[in-house]
Amino acid sequence: MNAVFAVARLLVLEIFRKKDAYVAFLLMAVILVYAAGMDFYDERNVVRYLLELGLSLVFFFSVILTAALGARQVPAEREARTLPVLLAKPIRRSEFVAGKFLGTFLAGAAAFTLFYGFFLGVASFKGGVFSAATAGETYLAFLLNLWVLAAVASGLSYFLTSSAGLTLTVLVYFLMNTYGPALKAKAGPFLYFTLPHFEFFDLRQRLVHGWGGLPGDVWAALAAYAFLYALVPLSLGAWRFARENA
Amino acid sequence: MDLAIELKDVTVDYARGKRALDGLSLSVKKGTIFGFLGPNGAGKSTTVKAILGLLRPSSGSVRLNGLPADDPRSRRDVGYLPEEAHYYRFLTPLELLDFYGRVFGLSRVERRRRSEAVLDLVGLAAVAKRPIRTFSKGMAQKIGLAQALLNEPRTLVLDEPTSGLDPLARLELRALLLKLRSEGRTVFFSSHELSEVELLCDTAAILKDGKLLQQGTVAELEGGRGEESLERHFVRLVGGRPS
């Protein structure tokens, strides 16, 4: 496990050292503050709409950052030729795969925590009223979302270039968020059961419209789905990587 | 016989049918310096990768410190220096060594102690906190040596270790390798530098087109066919023209 945490830690260090997260944060902050500065004469529905838009922005930047980070990991190691020295140490290839995934998730989660905290601060300032419990649930559900997303992006990075991996991950993410529930009827059961259902973890509307949290059994199902689904791309990535010459 | 490295009938086929190694058998005794010679494209780096479990041979077996090379435990006591230095450029040497120390499962105190010791040994203590991206090729090669020594390995595998080093650094490396042998450690290094092999090695092997041409003590290689130098012997064996 030492090796898994070492690889994950390196990746988290990388995201903050290379300043990707700061750029995304600054961009998001500028848009959020600009939107918060608009005056809609306290029209409650417009404020809600703006809050949902702001939350979408937080999700969007977190998704892009996590997907980009996960998708570039293995191609970047290959390109920089840093793999042979690392794999010549007592590390299993499966540990490398687990470390890359864990690091991607932790870095994405850290960035999301920063973004989400900023959003809640701005939203409170703007007069948004949230249930603390629902805000917490929205946060946890999105962490599960990032768990699956990190697994997909990280798993694809063993097969694809970083740009192809990023494009495919983001495409699947937005496809499922938009058409996920209707996919069975429109595209058949194969795609419906194969593609990751990111929309399961989206509690934005519950938070903004005050619909309340999820029951315990739904949480258990969500967590089980996230943990089991993540194993699929990671196992495929590990299988591919075990056969690769460094 | 106590062997640090053992290859038996190892064949490596790459994509498009290129055969990199062809039934290679080698054995390296513990506590010796072993020189691995061959012209460009002979398969030296492929052999090094097979020894470290970085690639899977198409057939044959590789054992490192008594364990199969694909078992990560076989690399616990191994240091590896690649021909070209490629490390995480956003880290400093101290951070890089700390990372590798974590992979070895060393404690925080031990990581710190060993990192400082090896950086001092290779003469990089003064730049330990400078990003690697600012380093010259020679300095990066020294970081490579530092990371290879971090775990105080019983076996060192060095791929063209003198490439990129200035004459002074070469002399220091030579002294270091002799010191390591005197401590009972094994050194396997591939090289073009016949003079290095003559000066340092107990045994050596000559490889061409993935096939072993000869293996023996340096004296055997030099004197095997009359009293010729290792250079002349090497050139004749690999089919070149002596100068």
Coordinates of C-alpha atoms in Angstrom, one line a residue:
Chain A
M1 CA 0.0 0.0 0.0
N2 CA 3.0 2.3 0.5
A3 CA 3.5 2.4 -3.3
V4 CA -0.2 3.2 -3.9
F5 CA -0.2 6.2 -1.6
A6 CA 3.2 7.3 -2.9
V7 CA 1.9 7.4 -6.5
A8 CA -1.3 9.1 -5.4
R9 CA 0.5 11.7 -3.4
L10 CA 2.8 12.5 -6.3
L11 CA -0.2 13.2 -8.5
V12 CA -1.8 15.5 -5.9
L13 CA 1.5 17.4 -5.6
E14 CA 1.6 17.7 -9.4
I15 CA -1.8 19.3 -9.7
F16 CA -0.9 22.0 -7.2
R17 CA 2.7 22.4 -8.4
K18 CA 1.6 22.8 -12.0
K19 CA -1.1 25.3 -11.0
D20 CA -3.9 23.8 -13.1
A21 CA -6.3 23.9 -10.2
Y22 CA -5.6 27.6 -9.5
V23 CA -6.3 28.6 -13.1
A24 CA -9.7 26.7 -13.1
F25 CA -10.5 28.2 -9.7
L26 CA -9.8 31.7 -10.8
L27 CA -11.8 31.3 -14.0
M28 CA -14.7 29.9 -12.1
A29 CA -14.5 32.5 -9.3
V30 CA -14.6 35.4 -11.9
I31 CA -17.7 34.0 -13.6
L32 CA -19.4 33.3 -10.2
V33 CA -18.7 36.7 -8.8
Y34 CA -19.8 38.4 -12.0
A35 CA -23.1 36.4 -12.0
A36 CA -23.6 37.2 -8.3
G37 CA -23.2 40.8 -9.0
M38 CA -26.2 40.9 -11.2
D39 CA -29.3 42.5 -9.7
F40 CA -32.7 40.8 -10.3
Y41 CA -34.7 42.8 -7.7
D42 CA -34.6 39.8 -5.4
E43 CA -36.8 37.8 -7.8
R44 CA -36.5 34.4 -6.0
N45 CA -36.8 32.2 -9.1
V46 CA -34.1 34.1 -10.9
V47 CA -31.8 33.8 -7.9
R48 CA -32.5 30.1 -7.8
Y49 CA -31.7 29.9 -11.5
L50 CA -28.5 31.7 -11.0
L51 CA -27.6 29.4 -8.1
E52 CA -28.2 26.3 -10.2
L53 CA -26.1 27.9 -12.9
G54 CA -23.3 28.6 -10.4
L55 CA -23.4 25.0 -9.1
S56 CA -23.3 23.7 -12.7
L57 CA -20.2 25.8 -13.1
V58 CA -18.6 24.2 -10.0
F59 CA -19.5 20.7 -11.3
F60 CA -18.2 21.5 -14.8
F61 CA -14.8 22.8 -13.7
S62 CA -14.4 19.9 -11.3
V63 CA -15.3 17.4 -14.0
I64 CA -13.0 18.9 -16.6
L65 CA -10.1 19.1 -14.1
T66 CA -10.5 15.6 -12.9
A67 CA -11.0 14.1 -16.4
A68 CA -8.0 16.0 -17.7
L69 CA -5.8 14.9 -14.9
G70 CA -6.8 11.2 -15.1
A71 CA -6.6 11.1 -18.9
R72 CA -3.1 12.5 -19.1
Q73 CA -1.4 10.5 -16.4
V74 CA -0.2 7.4 -18.2
P75 CA 0.4 9.1 -21.6
A76 CA 2.5 11.8 -19.8
E77 CA 4.5 9.1 -18.0
R78 CA 5.2 7.4 -21.3
E79 CA 6.1 10.6 -23.0
A80 CA 8.4 11.8 -20.2
R81 CA 9.9 8.2 -20.0
T82 CA 9.6 8.2 -16.2
L83 CA 8.0 4.8 -16.1
P84 CA 11.0 2.5 -16.3
V85 CA 12.7 3.9 -13.2
L86 CA 9.5 3.8 -11.2
L87 CA 8.6 0.2 -12.3
A88 CA 12.2 -0.9 -11.6
K89 CA 11.3 -0.3 -7.9
P90 CA 9.4 -2.9 -5.9
I91 CA 5.9 -1.7 -7.1
R92 CA 3.3 -3.9 -8.7
R93 CA 1.7 -2.7 -11.8
S94 CA -1.7 -3.0 -10.1
E95 CA -0.4 -0.7 -7.3
F96 CA 0.6 1.8 -10.0
V97 CA -2.9 1.7 -11.5
A98 CA -4.5 2.0 -8.1
G99 CA -2.2 4.9 -7.1
K100 CA -2.9 6.8 -10.3
F101 CA -6.7 6.4 -9.8
L102 CA -6.6 7.4 -6.1
G103 CA -4.4 10.4 -6.9
T104 CA -6.8 11.5 -9.6
F105 CA -9.7 11.2 -7.3
L106 CA -8.1 13.0 -4.4
A107 CA -6.8 15.8 -6.5
G108 CA -10.2 16.2 -8.2
A109 CA -12.0 16.0 -4.8
A110 CA -9.6 18.7 -3.3
A111 CA -10.3 21.0 -6.2
F112 CA -14.0 20.4 -6.0
T113 CA -14.0 21.1 -2.2
L114 CA -12.3 24.4 -2.9
F115 CA -14.8 25.3 -5.7
Y116 CA -17.9 24.2 -3.7
G117 CA -16.9 26.1 -0.6
F118 CA -16.4 29.2 -2.7
F119 CA -19.8 28.7 -4.3
L120 CA -21.6 28.2 -1.0
G121 CA -20.0 31.4 0.3
V122 CA -21.0 33.4 -2.8
A123 CA -24.5 31.9 -2.8
S124 CA -25.1 32.7 0.9
F125 CA -23.9 36.3 0.2
K126 CA -26.4 36.5 -2.7
G127 CA -29.3 35.4 -0.4
G128 CA -29.5 31.7 -1.3
V129 CA -31.0 29.6 1.5
F130 CA -29.8 26.0 1.7
S131 CA -30.4 23.1 4.0
A132 CA -27.0 22.3 5.5
A133 CA -27.8 18.6 5.3
T134 CA -28.7 18.8 1.6
A135 CA -25.6 20.8 0.9
G136 CA -23.6 18.1 2.6
E137 CA -25.4 15.3 0.6
T138 CA -24.9 17.2 -2.7
Y139 CA -21.2 17.4 -1.8
L140 CA -20.9 13.6 -1.0
A141 CA -22.9 12.6 -4.0
F142 CA -20.6 14.6 -6.3
L143 CA -17.6 13.0 -4.6
L144 CA -19.0 9.6 -5.6
N145 CA -19.5 11.1 -9.1
L146 CA -15.8 12.1 -9.2
W147 CA -14.8 8.6 -7.9
V148 CA -16.4 7.0 -11.0
L149 CA -15.2 9.8 -13.3
A150 CA -11.6 9.4 -12.1
A151 CA -11.8 5.6 -12.7
V152 CA -13.1 6.1 -16.2
A153 CA -10.5 8.8 -17.1
S154 CA -7.7 6.9 -15.4
G155 CA -8.7 3.5 -17.0
L156 CA -8.9 5.0 -20.5
S157 CA -5.4 6.5 -20.1
Y158 CA -3.9 3.0 -20.5
F159 CA -5.5 2.7 -24.0
L160 CA -5.8 6.3 -25.4
T161 CA -3.8 9.5 -25.8
S162 CA -4.5 12.1 -23.2
S163 CA -6.6 14.3 -25.6
A164 CA -8.6 11.3 -26.8
G165 CA -9.1 10.0 -23.2
L166 CA -10.3 13.5 -22.0
T167 CA -12.6 13.9 -25.0
L168 CA -14.2 10.5 -24.5
T169 CA -14.6 10.9 -20.8
V170 CA -16.2 14.3 -21.0
L171 CA -18.4 13.2 -23.9
V172 CA -19.7 10.2 -21.9
Y173 CA -20.1 12.4 -18.8
F174 CA -22.3 15.0 -20.5
L175 CA -24.1 12.4 -22.6
M176 CA -25.1 10.5 -19.5
N177 CA -26.0 13.6 -17.5
T178 CA -28.3 14.8 -20.3
Y179 CA -29.7 11.6 -21.8
G180 CA -28.8 9.0 -19.1
P181 CA -32.4 8.3 -17.9
A182 CA -33.8 8.0 -21.4
L183 CA -30.9 5.9 -22.8
K184 CA -32.6 2.6 -22.4
A185 CA -35.5 3.6 -24.6
K186 CA -33.4 5.5 -27.1
A187 CA -30.3 3.4 -27.5
G188 CA -31.2 0.0 -26.0
P189 CA -30.3 -1.8 -22.8
F190 CA -26.6 -2.6 -23.7
L191 CA -25.5 1.1 -23.7
Y192 CA -27.8 1.8 -20.7
F193 CA -26.2 -0.8 -18.6
T194 CA -22.6 -0.4 -19.9
L195 CA -22.1 3.4 -19.7
P196 CA -21.6 5.0 -16.2
H197 CA -24.7 6.7 -14.9
F198 CA -23.2 10.0 -13.7
E199 CA -26.7 11.5 -13.5
F200 CA -27.4 9.3 -10.4
F201 CA -25.1 11.5 -8.4
D202 CA -26.4 14.9 -9.4
L203 CA -28.3 16.5 -6.5
R204 CA -28.1 20.1 -7.8
Q205 CA -31.9 20.5 -8.1
R206 CA -32.5 19.0 -4.6
L207 CA -30.2 21.6 -3.1
V208 CA -31.4 24.6 -5.1
H209 CA -35.1 23.9 -4.9
G210 CA -35.0 22.6 -1.3
W211 CA -36.4 19.1 -2.1
G212 CA -34.5 17.5 0.7
G213 CA -32.0 14.7 0.9
L214 CA -32.0 11.0 -0.2
P215 CA -33.2 8.1 1.9
G216 CA -30.5 5.8 3.4
D217 CA -31.2 2.8 1.1
V218 CA -30.7 5.0 -2.0
W219 CA -27.4 6.2 -0.5
A220 CA -26.3 2.6 0.0
A221 CA -27.2 1.8 -3.6
L222 CA -25.4 4.9 -4.9
A223 CA -22.2 4.1 -3.0
A224 CA -22.3 0.4 -4.1
Y225 CA -22.8 1.4 -7.7
A226 CA -19.9 3.9 -7.6
F227 CA -17.5 1.5 -6.0
L228 CA -18.4 -1.4 -8.2
Y229 CA -18.6 0.5 -11.5
A230 CA -15.1 2.1 -10.8
L231 CA -13.7 -1.4 -10.8
V232 CA -14.6 -2.0 -14.5
P233 CA -12.4 0.7 -16.2
L234 CA -9.6 0.2 -13.6
S235 CA -9.5 -3.6 -14.1
L236 CA -9.4 -3.1 -17.9
G237 CA -6.6 -0.6 -17.4
A238 CA -4.7 -2.9 -15.1
W239 CA -5.1 -5.8 -17.5
R240 CA -3.7 -3.7 -20.4
F241 CA -0.9 -2.2 -18.3
A242 CA 0.3 -5.6 -17.1
R243 CA 0.9 -6.6 -20.7
E244 CA 2.8 -3.5 -21.6
N245 CA 6.6 -3.3 -21.9
A246 CA 7.9 -0.3 -20.0
Chain B
M1 CA 26.9 -20.9 -7.2
D2 CA 25.4 -17.8 -5.7
L3 CA 24.0 -15.7 -8.5
A4 CA 22.6 -12.2 -8.4
I5 CA 21.3 -12.3 -12.0
E6 CA 20.5 -15.3 -14.1
L7 CA 19.0 -15.5 -17.6
K8 CA 18.2 -18.8 -19.3
D9 CA 17.4 -19.0 -23.0
V10 CA 15.7 -15.6 -23.0
T11 CA 14.1 -14.6 -26.3
V12 CA 12.4 -11.3 -26.7
D13 CA 10.3 -10.6 -29.8
Y14 CA 9.0 -7.1 -30.5
A15 CA 6.1 -6.2 -32.7
R16 CA 6.6 -6.6 -36.4
G17 CA 8.6 -9.7 -35.9
K18 CA 11.8 -8.0 -34.7
R19 CA 13.8 -10.3 -32.5
A20 CA 15.7 -8.3 -29.9
L21 CA 17.1 -11.2 -27.9
D22 CA 17.7 -14.7 -29.2
G23 CA 18.1 -17.4 -26.6
L24 CA 20.3 -15.4 -24.3
S25 CA 21.8 -17.1 -21.3
L26 CA 23.8 -15.1 -18.7
S27 CA 24.9 -15.5 -15.1
V28 CA 26.3 -12.8 -12.8
K29 CA 27.9 -13.9 -9.6
K30 CA 27.1 -11.9 -6.4
G31 CA 29.8 -9.4 -5.3
T32 CA 31.3 -9.0 -8.8
I33 CA 31.3 -6.2 -11.4
F34 CA 29.9 -7.5 -14.7
G35 CA 30.4 -5.6 -18.0
F36 CA 27.8 -6.1 -20.7
L37 CA 29.2 -5.1 -24.1
G38 CA 27.8 -4.8 -27.5
P39 CA 27.4 -2.5 -30.5
N40 CA 24.3 -0.2 -30.9
G41 CA 21.2 -2.2 -31.3
A42 CA 22.7 -5.4 -29.9
G43 CA 20.0 -5.8 -27.3
K44 CA 21.8 -4.4 -24.2
S45 CA 19.0 -2.2 -23.1
T46 CA 16.4 -4.9 -23.8
T47 CA 18.4 -7.3 -21.6
V48 CA 18.5 -4.7 -18.8
K49 CA 14.7 -4.3 -19.1
A50 CA 14.2 -8.1 -19.0
I51 CA 16.4 -8.3 -15.9
L52 CA 14.3 -5.6 -14.1
G53 CA 11.0 -7.1 -15.2
L54 CA 10.1 -4.1 -17.3
L55 CA 9.3 -6.4 -20.3
R56 CA 8.2 -9.9 -20.5
P57 CA 10.4 -12.3 -22.5
S58 CA 8.7 -14.3 -25.2
S59 CA 10.4 -17.3 -23.8
G60 CA 13.0 -18.3 -21.3
S61 CA 13.4 -17.2 -17.6
V62 CA 15.0 -14.4 -15.8
R63 CA 15.9 -14.5 -12.0
L64 CA 17.0 -11.5 -10.0
N65 CA 18.4 -12.0 -6.5
G66 CA 17.0 -15.6 -6.6
L67 CA 13.4 -14.5 -7.5
P68 CA 11.6 -14.4 -10.8
A69 CA 12.2 -11.0 -12.4
D70 CA 8.5 -10.2 -12.6
D71 CA 8.1 -10.6 -8.9
P72 CA 8.4 -7.0 -7.4
R73 CA 10.1 -8.4 -4.3
S74 CA 13.1 -9.2 -6.6
R75 CA 13.6 -5.5 -7.0
R76 CA 13.6 -4.6 -3.3
D77 CA 17.4 -4.9 -3.2
V78 CA 18.1 -3.5 -6.7
G79 CA 19.2 -0.1 -7.9
Y80 CA 18.7 0.9 -11.6
L81 CA 20.3 3.7 -13.5
P82 CA 18.8 4.2 -17.0
E83 CA 20.9 5.3 -20.0
E84 CA 19.0 8.6 -20.2
A85 CA 17.9 10.5 -17.2
H86 CA 14.1 11.1 -17.1
Y87 CA 12.6 12.1 -13.8
Y88 CA 9.6 14.2 -12.6
R89 CA 10.7 17.6 -13.6
F90 CA 8.3 19.5 -11.2
L91 CA 10.0 17.9 -8.2
T92 CA 13.3 18.8 -6.5
P93 CA 15.9 16.1 -6.0
L94 CA 14.9 15.8 -2.3
E95 CA 11.2 15.4 -3.2
L96 CA 12.1 12.8 -5.9
L97 CA 14.1 10.7 -3.5
D98 CA 11.4 11.0 -0.9
F99 CA 8.9 9.7 -3.5
Y100 CA 11.0 6.7 -4.4
G101 CA 11.7 6.1 -0.7
R102 CA 8.0 5.9 -0.1
V103 CA 7.7 3.3 -2.9
F104 CA 10.4 1.3 -1.1
G105 CA 8.4 1.6 2.1
L106 CA 11.1 3.5 4.1
S107 CA 10.2 5.5 7.2
R108 CA 10.2 9.3 7.0
V109 CA 13.4 9.5 9.1
E110 CA 15.1 6.9 7.0
R111 CA 14.0 8.6 3.7
R112 CA 15.4 11.9 4.9
R113 CA 18.7 10.3 6.1
R114 CA 19.3 8.3 2.9
S115 CA 18.2 11.1 0.6
E116 CA 20.7 13.5 2.1
A117 CA 23.4 10.8 2.2
V118 CA 23.1 9.9 -1.5
L119 CA 22.8 13.5 -2.7
D120 CA 25.9 14.3 -0.7
L121 CA 27.6 11.3 -2.3
V122 CA 26.9 12.4 -5.9
G123 CA 27.6 16.0 -5.1
L124 CA 24.1 17.5 -5.4
A125 CA 23.6 18.4 -1.8
A126 CA 23.8 22.1 -2.6
V127 CA 21.0 21.9 -5.2
A128 CA 18.8 19.5 -3.3
K129 CA 15.8 21.9 -3.2
R130 CA 16.1 23.2 -6.8
P131 CA 13.6 21.9 -9.4
I132 CA 14.9 19.2 -11.6
R133 CA 13.8 21.0 -14.7
T134 CA 16.6 23.5 -14.2
F135 CA 19.3 20.8 -14.2
S136 CA 21.9 20.0 -16.9
K137 CA 22.2 16.6 -18.4
G138 CA 25.1 15.7 -16.2
M139 CA 23.3 16.8 -13.1
A140 CA 20.3 14.8 -14.1
Q141 CA 22.5 11.7 -14.5
K142 CA 23.8 12.2 -11.0
I143 CA 20.2 12.3 -9.7
G144 CA 19.8 9.0 -11.5
L145 CA 22.7 7.6 -9.6
A146 CA 21.4 9.0 -6.3
Q147 CA 18.0 7.3 -6.8
A148 CA 19.7 4.0 -7.8
L149 CA 21.6 4.0 -4.5
L150 CA 18.8 5.2 -2.3
N151 CA 17.7 1.8 -1.1
E152 CA 21.3 0.7 -0.4
P153 CA 20.9 -2.1 -3.0
R154 CA 22.8 -5.4 -3.1
T155 CA 22.6 -5.3 -6.9
L156 CA 23.0 -2.3 -9.2
V157 CA 21.9 -2.4 -12.8
L158 CA 23.4 0.4 -14.8
D159 CA 22.6 1.1 -18.4
E160 CA 25.5 3.1 -20.0
P161 CA 26.2 4.8 -16.7
T162 CA 29.0 7.1 -17.9
S163 CA 27.0 8.7 -20.7
G164 CA 26.5 12.4 -20.1
L165 CA 29.2 12.5 -17.4
D166 CA 32.3 14.7 -17.6
P167 CA 35.8 13.0 -17.1
L168 CA 35.9 14.0 -13.4
A169 CA 32.5 12.5 -12.7
R170 CA 33.5 9.3 -14.6
L171 CA 36.5 8.9 -12.3
E172 CA 34.2 9.4 -9.3
L173 CA 31.8 6.9 -10.6
R174 CA 34.6 4.4 -11.2
A175 CA 35.8 4.8 -7.6
L176 CA 32.3 4.4 -6.3
L177 CA 31.7 1.2 -8.2
L178 CA 34.9 -0.3 -6.9
K179 CA 33.9 0.7 -3.4
L180 CA 30.5 -0.9 -3.8
R181 CA 32.2 -4.2 -5.0
S182 CA 34.4 -4.1 -1.9
E183 CA 31.3 -4.0 0.2
G184 CA 30.1 -7.2 -1.5
R185 CA 27.5 -5.6 -3.8
T186 CA 27.0 -6.7 -7.4
V187 CA 27.2 -4.3 -10.3
F188 CA 25.8 -5.1 -13.8
F189 CA 26.5 -2.5 -16.3
S190 CA 26.1 -2.2 -20.0
S191 CA 28.6 0.0 -21.8
H192 CA 30.3 1.0 -25.1
E193 CA 33.3 2.0 -23.1
L194 CA 35.7 -0.9 -23.4
S195 CA 38.3 0.9 -21.2
E196 CA 35.7 1.1 -18.3
V197 CA 35.1 -2.6 -18.6
E198 CA 38.8 -3.4 -18.7
L199 CA 39.4 -1.3 -15.6
L200 CA 36.5 -2.3 -13.5
C201 CA 35.0 -5.6 -14.4
D202 CA 35.6 -9.1 -13.1
T203 CA 33.6 -10.7 -15.8
A204 CA 32.0 -9.5 -19.0
A205 CA 29.9 -10.6 -21.9
I206 CA 29.7 -9.5 -25.5
L207 CA 26.3 -9.4 -27.3
K208 CA 25.5 -8.9 -31.0
D209 CA 22.1 -9.0 -32.7
G210 CA 20.6 -10.3 -29.5
K211 CA 22.9 -13.3 -29.3
L212 CA 25.7 -13.9 -26.8
L213 CA 29.0 -14.1 -28.5
Q214 CA 31.2 -14.6 -25.5
Q215 CA 31.2 -14.5 -21.7
G216 CA 34.1 -14.9 -19.3
T217 CA 36.5 -13.0 -17.1
V218 CA 38.1 -9.9 -18.7
A219 CA 41.4 -11.7 -18.8
E220 CA 39.8 -14.6 -20.7
L221 CA 38.2 -12.2 -23.2
E222 CA 41.5 -10.4 -23.7
G223 CA 43.7 -13.5 -23.8
G224 CA 41.3 -16.0 -25.3
R225 CA 42.8 -15.8 -28.7
G226 CA 46.4 -14.7 -28.2
E227 CA 47.4 -11.5 -26.4
E228 CA 45.1 -8.9 -27.9
S229 CA 43.5 -6.0 -26.2
L230 CA 39.8 -6.1 -25.3
E231 CA 39.1 -3.4 -27.9
R232 CA 40.7 -5.4 -30.7
H233 CA 39.0 -8.6 -29.5
F234 CA 35.6 -6.8 -29.3
V235 CA 36.0 -5.2 -32.8
R236 CA 37.0 -8.6 -34.3
L237 CA 34.2 -10.4 -32.6
V238 CA 31.3 -8.1 -33.6
G239 CA 32.6 -7.9 -37.1
G240 CA 34.0 -4.3 -37.2
R241 CA 37.3 -3.1 -38.6
P242 CA 40.1 -2.4 -36.1
S243 CA 41.6 1.1 -36.3

